CSV table of C-alpha atoms in Angstrom, one decimal:
chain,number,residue,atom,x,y,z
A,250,UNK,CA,0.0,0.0,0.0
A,251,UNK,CA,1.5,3.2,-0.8
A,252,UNK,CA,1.7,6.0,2.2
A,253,UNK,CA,-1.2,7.6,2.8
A,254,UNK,CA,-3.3,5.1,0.5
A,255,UNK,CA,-5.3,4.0,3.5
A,256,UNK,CA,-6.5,7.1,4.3
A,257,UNK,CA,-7.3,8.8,1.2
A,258,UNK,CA,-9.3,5.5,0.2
A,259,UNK,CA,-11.1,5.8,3.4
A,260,UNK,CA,-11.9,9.8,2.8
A,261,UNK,CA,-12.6,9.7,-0.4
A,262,UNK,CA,-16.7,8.8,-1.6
A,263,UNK,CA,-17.2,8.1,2.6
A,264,UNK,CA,-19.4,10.9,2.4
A,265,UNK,CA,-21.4,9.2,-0.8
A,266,UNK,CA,-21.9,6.2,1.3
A,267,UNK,CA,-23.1,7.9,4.9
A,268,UNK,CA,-25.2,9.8,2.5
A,269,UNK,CA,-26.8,6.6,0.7
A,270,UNK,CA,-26.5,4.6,4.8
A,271,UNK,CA,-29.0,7.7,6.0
A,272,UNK,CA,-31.5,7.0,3.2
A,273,UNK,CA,-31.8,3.0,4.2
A,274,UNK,CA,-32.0,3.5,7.4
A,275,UNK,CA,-34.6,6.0,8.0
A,276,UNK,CA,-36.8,4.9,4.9
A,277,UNK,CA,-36.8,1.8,7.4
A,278,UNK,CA,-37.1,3.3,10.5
A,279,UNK,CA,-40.2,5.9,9.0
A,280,UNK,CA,-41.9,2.2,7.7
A,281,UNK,CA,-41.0,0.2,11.0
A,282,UNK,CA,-42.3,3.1,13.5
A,283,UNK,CA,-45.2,3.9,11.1
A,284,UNK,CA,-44.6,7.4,11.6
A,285,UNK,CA,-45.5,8.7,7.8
A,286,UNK,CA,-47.6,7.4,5.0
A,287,UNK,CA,-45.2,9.2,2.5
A,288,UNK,CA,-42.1,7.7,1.3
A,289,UNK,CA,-39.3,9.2,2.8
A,290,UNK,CA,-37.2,10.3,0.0
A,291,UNK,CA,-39.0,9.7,-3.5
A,292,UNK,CA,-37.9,12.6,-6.2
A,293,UNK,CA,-40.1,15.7,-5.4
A,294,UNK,CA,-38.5,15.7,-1.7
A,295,UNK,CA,-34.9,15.4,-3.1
A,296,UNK,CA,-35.5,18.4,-4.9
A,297,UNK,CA,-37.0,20.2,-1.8
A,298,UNK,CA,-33.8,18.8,0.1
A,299,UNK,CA,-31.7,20.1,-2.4
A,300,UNK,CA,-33.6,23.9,-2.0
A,301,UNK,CA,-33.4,23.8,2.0
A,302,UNK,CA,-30.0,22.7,1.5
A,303,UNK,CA,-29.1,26.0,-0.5
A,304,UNK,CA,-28.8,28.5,2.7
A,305,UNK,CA,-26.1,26.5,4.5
A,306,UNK,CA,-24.6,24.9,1.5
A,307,UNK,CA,-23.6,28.5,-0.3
A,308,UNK,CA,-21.8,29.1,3.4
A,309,UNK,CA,-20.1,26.1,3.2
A,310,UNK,CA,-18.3,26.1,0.0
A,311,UNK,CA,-16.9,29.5,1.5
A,312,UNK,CA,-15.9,28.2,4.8
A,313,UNK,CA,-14.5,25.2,2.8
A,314,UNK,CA,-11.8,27.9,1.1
A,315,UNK,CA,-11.2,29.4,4.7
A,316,UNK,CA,-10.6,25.6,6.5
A,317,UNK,CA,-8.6,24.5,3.6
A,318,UNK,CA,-6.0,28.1,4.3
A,319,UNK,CA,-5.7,26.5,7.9
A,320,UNK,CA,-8.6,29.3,9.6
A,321,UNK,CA,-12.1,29.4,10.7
A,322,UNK,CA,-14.9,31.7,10.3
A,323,UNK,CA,-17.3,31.5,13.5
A,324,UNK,CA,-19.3,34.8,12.4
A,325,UNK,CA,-21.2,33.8,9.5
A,326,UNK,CA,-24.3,33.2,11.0
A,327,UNK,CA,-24.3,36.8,12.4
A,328,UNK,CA,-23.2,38.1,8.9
A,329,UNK,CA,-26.0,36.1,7.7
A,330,UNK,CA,-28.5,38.0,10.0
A,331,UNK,CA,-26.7,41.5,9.2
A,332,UNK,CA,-26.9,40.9,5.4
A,333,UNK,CA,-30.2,40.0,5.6
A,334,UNK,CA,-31.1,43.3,7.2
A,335,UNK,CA,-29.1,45.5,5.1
A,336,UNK,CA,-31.3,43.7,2.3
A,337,UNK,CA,-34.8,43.7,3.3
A,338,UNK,CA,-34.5,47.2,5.3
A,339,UNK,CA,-33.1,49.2,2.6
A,340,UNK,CA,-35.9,48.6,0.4
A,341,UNK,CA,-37.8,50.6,2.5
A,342,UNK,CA,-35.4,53.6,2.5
A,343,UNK,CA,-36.7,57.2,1.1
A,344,UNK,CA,-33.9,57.7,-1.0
A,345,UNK,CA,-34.7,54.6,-3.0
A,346,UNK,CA,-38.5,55.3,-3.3
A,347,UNK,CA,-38.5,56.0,-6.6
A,348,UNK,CA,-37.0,53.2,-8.0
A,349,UNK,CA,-40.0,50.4,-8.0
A,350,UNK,CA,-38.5,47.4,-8.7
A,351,UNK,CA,-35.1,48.0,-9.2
A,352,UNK,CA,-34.6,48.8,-6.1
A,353,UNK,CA,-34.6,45.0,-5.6
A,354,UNK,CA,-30.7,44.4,-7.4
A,355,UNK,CA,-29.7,47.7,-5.2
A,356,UNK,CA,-30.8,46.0,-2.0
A,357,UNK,CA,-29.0,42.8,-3.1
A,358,UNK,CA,-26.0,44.6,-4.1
A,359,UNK,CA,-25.8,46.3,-0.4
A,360,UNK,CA,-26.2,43.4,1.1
A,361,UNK,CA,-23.7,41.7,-1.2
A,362,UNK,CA,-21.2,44.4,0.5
A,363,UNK,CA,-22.0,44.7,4.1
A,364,UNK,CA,-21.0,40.8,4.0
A,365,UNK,CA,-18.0,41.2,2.0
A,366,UNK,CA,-17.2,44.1,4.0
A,367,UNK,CA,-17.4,42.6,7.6
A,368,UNK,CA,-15.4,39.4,6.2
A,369,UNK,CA,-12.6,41.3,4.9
A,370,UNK,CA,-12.7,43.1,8.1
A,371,UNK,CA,-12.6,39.4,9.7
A,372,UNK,CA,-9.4,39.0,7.3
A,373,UNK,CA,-7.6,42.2,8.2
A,374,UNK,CA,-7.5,41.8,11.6
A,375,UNK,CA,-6.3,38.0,11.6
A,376,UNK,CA,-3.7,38.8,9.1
A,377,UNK,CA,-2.5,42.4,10.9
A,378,UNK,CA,-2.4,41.0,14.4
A,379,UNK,CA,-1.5,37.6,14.0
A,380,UNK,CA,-4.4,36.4,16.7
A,381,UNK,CA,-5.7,32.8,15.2
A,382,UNK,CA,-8.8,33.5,13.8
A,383,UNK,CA,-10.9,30.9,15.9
A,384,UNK,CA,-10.4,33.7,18.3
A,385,UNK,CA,-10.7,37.1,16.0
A,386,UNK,CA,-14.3,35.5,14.5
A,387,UNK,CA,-15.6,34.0,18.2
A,388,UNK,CA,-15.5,38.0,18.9
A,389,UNK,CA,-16.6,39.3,15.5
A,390,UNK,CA,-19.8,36.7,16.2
A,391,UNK,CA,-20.8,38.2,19.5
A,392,UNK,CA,-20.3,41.7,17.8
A,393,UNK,CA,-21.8,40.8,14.8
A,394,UNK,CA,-24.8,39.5,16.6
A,395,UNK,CA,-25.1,42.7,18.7
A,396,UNK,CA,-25.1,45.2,15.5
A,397,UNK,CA,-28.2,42.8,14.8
A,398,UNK,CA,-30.2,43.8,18.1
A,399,UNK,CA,-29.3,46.9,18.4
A,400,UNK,CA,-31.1,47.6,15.4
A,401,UNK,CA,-34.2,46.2,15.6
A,402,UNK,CA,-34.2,44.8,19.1
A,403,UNK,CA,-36.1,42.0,19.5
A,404,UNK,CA,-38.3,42.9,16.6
A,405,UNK,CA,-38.3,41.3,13.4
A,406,UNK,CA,-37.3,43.3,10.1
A,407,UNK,CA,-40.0,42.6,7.5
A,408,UNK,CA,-40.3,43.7,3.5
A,409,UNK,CA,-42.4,41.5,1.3
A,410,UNK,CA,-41.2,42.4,-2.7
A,411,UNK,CA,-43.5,39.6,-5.0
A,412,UNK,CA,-41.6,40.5,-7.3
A,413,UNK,CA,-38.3,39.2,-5.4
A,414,UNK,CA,-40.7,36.7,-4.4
A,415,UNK,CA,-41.6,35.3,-7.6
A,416,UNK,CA,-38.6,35.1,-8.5
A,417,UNK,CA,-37.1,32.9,-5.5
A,418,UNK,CA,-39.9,30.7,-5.8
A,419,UNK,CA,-39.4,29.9,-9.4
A,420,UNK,CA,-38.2,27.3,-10.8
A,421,UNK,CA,-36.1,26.0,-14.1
A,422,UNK,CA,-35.8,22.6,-15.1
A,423,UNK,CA,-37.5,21.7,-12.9
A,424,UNK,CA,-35.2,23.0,-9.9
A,425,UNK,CA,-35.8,25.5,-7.7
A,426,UNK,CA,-33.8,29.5,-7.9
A,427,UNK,CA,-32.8,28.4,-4.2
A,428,UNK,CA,-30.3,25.4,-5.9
A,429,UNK,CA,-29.4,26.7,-8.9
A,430,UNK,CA,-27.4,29.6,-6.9
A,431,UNK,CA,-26.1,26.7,-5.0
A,432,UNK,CA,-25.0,24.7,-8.1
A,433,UNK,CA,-23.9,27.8,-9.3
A,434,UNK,CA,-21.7,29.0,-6.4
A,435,UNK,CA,-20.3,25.0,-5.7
A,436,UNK,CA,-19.0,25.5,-9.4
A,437,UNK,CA,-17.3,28.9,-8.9
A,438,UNK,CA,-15.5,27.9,-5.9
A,439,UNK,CA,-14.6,24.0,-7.1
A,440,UNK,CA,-13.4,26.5,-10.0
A,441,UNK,CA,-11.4,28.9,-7.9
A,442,UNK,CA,-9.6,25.9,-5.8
A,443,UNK,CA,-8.7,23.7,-8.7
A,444,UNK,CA,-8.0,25.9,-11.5
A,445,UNK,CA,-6.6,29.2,-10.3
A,446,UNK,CA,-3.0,30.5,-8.6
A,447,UNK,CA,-5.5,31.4,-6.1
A,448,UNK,CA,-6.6,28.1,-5.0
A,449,UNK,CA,-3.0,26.2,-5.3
A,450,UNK,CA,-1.8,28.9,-2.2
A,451,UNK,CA,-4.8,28.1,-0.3
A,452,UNK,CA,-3.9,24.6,0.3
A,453,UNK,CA,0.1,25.4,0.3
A,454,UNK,CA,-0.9,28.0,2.9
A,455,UNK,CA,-2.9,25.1,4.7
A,456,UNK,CA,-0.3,22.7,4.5
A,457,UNK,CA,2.6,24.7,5.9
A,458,UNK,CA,2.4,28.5,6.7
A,459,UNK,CA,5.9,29.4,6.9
A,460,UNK,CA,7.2,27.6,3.6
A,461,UNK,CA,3.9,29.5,1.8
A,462,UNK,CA,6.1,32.6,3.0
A,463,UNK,CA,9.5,31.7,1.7
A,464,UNK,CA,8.0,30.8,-1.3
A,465,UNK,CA,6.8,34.0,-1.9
A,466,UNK,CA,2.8,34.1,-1.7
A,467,UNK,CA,1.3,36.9,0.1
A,468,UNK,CA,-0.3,34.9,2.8
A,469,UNK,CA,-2.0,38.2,4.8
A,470,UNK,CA,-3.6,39.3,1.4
A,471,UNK,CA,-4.5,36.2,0.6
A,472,UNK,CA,-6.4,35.1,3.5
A,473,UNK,CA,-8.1,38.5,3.9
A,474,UNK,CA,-9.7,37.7,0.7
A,475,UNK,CA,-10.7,34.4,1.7
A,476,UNK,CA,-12.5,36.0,4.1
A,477,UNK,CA,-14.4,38.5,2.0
A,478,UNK,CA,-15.5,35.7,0.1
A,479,UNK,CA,-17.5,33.7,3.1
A,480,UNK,CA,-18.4,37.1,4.1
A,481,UNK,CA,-19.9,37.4,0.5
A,482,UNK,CA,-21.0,34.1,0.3
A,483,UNK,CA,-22.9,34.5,3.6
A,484,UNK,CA,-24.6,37.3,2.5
A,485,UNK,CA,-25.3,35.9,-0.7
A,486,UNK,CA,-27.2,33.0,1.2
A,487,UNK,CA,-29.2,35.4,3.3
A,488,UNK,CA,-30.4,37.0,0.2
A,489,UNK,CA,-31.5,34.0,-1.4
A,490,UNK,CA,-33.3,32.8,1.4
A,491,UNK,CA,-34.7,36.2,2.7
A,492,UNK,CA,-36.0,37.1,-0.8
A,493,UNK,CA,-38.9,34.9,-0.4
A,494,UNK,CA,-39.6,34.8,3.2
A,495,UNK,CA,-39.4,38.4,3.8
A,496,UNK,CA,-38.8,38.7,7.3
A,497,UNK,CA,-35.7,38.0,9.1
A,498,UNK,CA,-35.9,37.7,13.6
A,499,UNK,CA,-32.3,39.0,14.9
A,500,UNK,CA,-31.8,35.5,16.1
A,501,UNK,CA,-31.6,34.3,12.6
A,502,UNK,CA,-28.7,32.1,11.5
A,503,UNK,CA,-27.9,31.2,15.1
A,504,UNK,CA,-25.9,27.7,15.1
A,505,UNK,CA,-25.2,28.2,11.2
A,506,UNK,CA,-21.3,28.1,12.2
A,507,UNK,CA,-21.9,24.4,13.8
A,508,UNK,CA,-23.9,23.4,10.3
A,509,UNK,CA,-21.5,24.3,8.4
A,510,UNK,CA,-18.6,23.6,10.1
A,511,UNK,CA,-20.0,19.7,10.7
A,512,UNK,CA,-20.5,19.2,7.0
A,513,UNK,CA,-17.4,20.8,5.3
A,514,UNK,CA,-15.5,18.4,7.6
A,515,UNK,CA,-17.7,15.2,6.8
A,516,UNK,CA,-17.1,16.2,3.6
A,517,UNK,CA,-13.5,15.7,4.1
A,518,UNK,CA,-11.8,18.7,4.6
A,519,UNK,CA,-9.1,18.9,7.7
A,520,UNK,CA,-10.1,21.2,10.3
A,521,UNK,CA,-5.7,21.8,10.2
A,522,UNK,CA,-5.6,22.9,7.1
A,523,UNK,CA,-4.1,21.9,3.6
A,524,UNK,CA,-7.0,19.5,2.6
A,525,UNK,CA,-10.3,19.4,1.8
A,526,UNK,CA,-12.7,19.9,-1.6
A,527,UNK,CA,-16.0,21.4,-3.0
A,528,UNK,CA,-17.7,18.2,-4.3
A,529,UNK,CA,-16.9,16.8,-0.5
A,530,UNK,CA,-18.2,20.0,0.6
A,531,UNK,CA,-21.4,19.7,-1.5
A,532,UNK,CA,-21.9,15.4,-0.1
A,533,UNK,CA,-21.5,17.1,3.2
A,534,UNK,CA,-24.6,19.9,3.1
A,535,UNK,CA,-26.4,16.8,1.8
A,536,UNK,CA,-25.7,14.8,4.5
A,537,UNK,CA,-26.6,17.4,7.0
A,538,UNK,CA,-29.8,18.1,5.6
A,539,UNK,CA,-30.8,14.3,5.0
A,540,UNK,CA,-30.2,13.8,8.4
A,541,UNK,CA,-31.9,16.9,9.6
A,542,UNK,CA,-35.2,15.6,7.5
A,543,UNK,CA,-34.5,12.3,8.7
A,544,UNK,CA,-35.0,12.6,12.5
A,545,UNK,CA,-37.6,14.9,11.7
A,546,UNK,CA,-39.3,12.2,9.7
A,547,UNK,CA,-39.2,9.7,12.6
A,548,UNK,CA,-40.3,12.1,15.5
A,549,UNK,CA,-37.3,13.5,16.4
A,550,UNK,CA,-37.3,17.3,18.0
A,551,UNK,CA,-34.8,20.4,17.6
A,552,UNK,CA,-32.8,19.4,20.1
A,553,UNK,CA,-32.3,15.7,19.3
A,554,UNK,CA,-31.1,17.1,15.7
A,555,UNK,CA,-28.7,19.2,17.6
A,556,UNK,CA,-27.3,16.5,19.8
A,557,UNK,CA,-27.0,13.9,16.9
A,558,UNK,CA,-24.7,16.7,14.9
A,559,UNK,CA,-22.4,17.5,17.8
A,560,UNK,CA,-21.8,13.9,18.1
A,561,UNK,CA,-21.5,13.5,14.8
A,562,UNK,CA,-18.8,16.2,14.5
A,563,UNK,CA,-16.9,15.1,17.5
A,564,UNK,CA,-17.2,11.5,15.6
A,565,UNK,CA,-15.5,12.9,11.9
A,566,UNK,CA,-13.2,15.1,14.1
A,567,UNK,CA,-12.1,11.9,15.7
A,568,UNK,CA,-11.6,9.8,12.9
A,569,UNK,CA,-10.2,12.4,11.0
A,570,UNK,CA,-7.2,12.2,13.5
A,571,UNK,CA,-7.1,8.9,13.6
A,572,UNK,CA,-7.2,8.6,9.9
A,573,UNK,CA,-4.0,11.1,9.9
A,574,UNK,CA,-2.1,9.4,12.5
A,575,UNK,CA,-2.1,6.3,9.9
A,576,UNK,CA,-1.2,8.0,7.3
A,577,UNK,CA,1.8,9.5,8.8
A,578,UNK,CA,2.8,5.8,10.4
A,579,UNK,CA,2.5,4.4,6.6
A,580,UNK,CA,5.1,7.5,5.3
A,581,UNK,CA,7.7,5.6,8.4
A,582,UNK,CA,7.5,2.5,6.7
């Protein structure tokens, strides 16, 4: 076996077969407890999956750029709730009263910045302080979150467009405008980490900091984009969501760190750094949403779902390590 076979074999399609392991067992378990008359899974439900899969998933192909550079980005549910804000609120604003409807790409452009804006922000202070960025983003949440409340206290922000409406809730080939922006973002980012300069110093960066230096890449710079693009990409999920429900509660996108977290690393990528990819990414947000449907279709509340995904996350985390511990035995021999 050649080093490291055994655990890229393991890694690699692992996430296919939890994924197809999920749909046995609670397509049994839903039949056995007689819990549902529907099947659990038949093809009009994998295409709603696929659309309530969209929020987190666009986050996750973001955060699977800033894992792979060796960081984190704990703030992106509260940049979700910000972005969301900026959107819907600013529709309302006098100065844009005149525009009818095309104040609707204006509110998605200012949203589109105020998350770009507070990742770069994110960036800059990891890369101009040095403070690891589990740290720099733990605070920027609890910031973050507090810009939220202070604005609307605990009152919800609320502008319905139908014409945003009708356009989130349409659908094209038979898929909904929720997944194609998923499809659409997966593809731009499997893109930007397999085809661009870009994407090759994200993982060199990952792998080993200080030889990314002496080789010349701009590791501050880079990572500060990396973080304007979750920002971004946070935002971007808020206003594909918010565009058809309207209304966003300043709790909003609470526990969106721990979703998408748990699924970029079932989907493969090393919470260290240096490894990881899109397509696992994309088996992971799957995953977390089968599941998620799955308890839910056997009687299972909030907080079971919760409990099943820390463990499930402590479990990957685990035999991620384990899995890395063999590798690095196999290089001895």
């Amino acid at each position: 076996m050649q080093p490291g076979a055994l655990a890229k074999a393991l890694k690699s399609g692992a996430i296919w077969g939890f994924i197809l392991l999920e749909l046995i067992f609670f397509s049994v378990a839903g039949e056995f407890l007689s819990l549902s008359d529907k099947a659990f899974m038949d093809w009009e439900n994998m295409l709603l999956l696929l659309k309530q899969s969209a929020p987190i998933g666009i986050i996750a192909m973001g955060m699977t750029i800033v894992m792979v550079n060796g960081n984190i980005d704990l703030s992106v549910g509260a940049t979700f709730a910000i972005a969301a804000i900026v959107l819907l609120d600013s529709m309302t604003w006098p100065i844009f009263a005149g525009l009818g409807d095309w104040v609707i790409p204006v509110a998605w452009l200012l949203a589109l910045m105020a998350g770009a804006l507070l990742g770069a922000l994110n960036g800059l202070i990891v890369w101009k302080t040095g403070v690891d960025a589990f740290i720099v983003t733990l605070g920027s949440m609890l910031g973050y979150r507090g810009i939220v409340f202070m604005f609307n206290g605990e009152n919800p922000t609320s502008h319905l467009n139908w014409t945003l409406v009708d356009f989130a809730e349409a659908q094209f080939l038979g898929l909904h405008t929720a997944t194609w922006f998923l499809l659409g973002v997966t593809f731009a980012i499997w893109f930007l980490m397999t085809r661009t300069v870009h994407g090759r110093n994200a993982y060199a960066i990952g792998d080993n900091r200080e030889a990314a230096v002496n080789a010349g890449i701009r590791v501050g710079p880079h990572m500060m984009v990396n973080f304007a693009i979750i920002g971004f990409l946070a935002a971007l999920s808020a206003v594909v969501f918010y565009s058809e429900s309207g209304s966003v509660n300043p709790n909003d996108g609470q526990l969106y760190e721990l979703w998408v977290i748990t699924a970029v690393v079932l989907g493969g990528t090393k919470i260290t750094g240096g490894a990881g990819n899109v397509i696992g990414t994309f088996g992971g947000v799957v995953a977390i949403q089968l599941l998620r449907k799955g308890l839910g279709h056997i009687g299972a509340d909030t907080s079971t779902v919760n409990l099943v995904i820390g463990l499930i996350l402590i479990a990957v985390l685990f035999l991620d390590k384990q899995l890395n511990v063999k590798g690095k035995e196999e290089l001895k021999i």
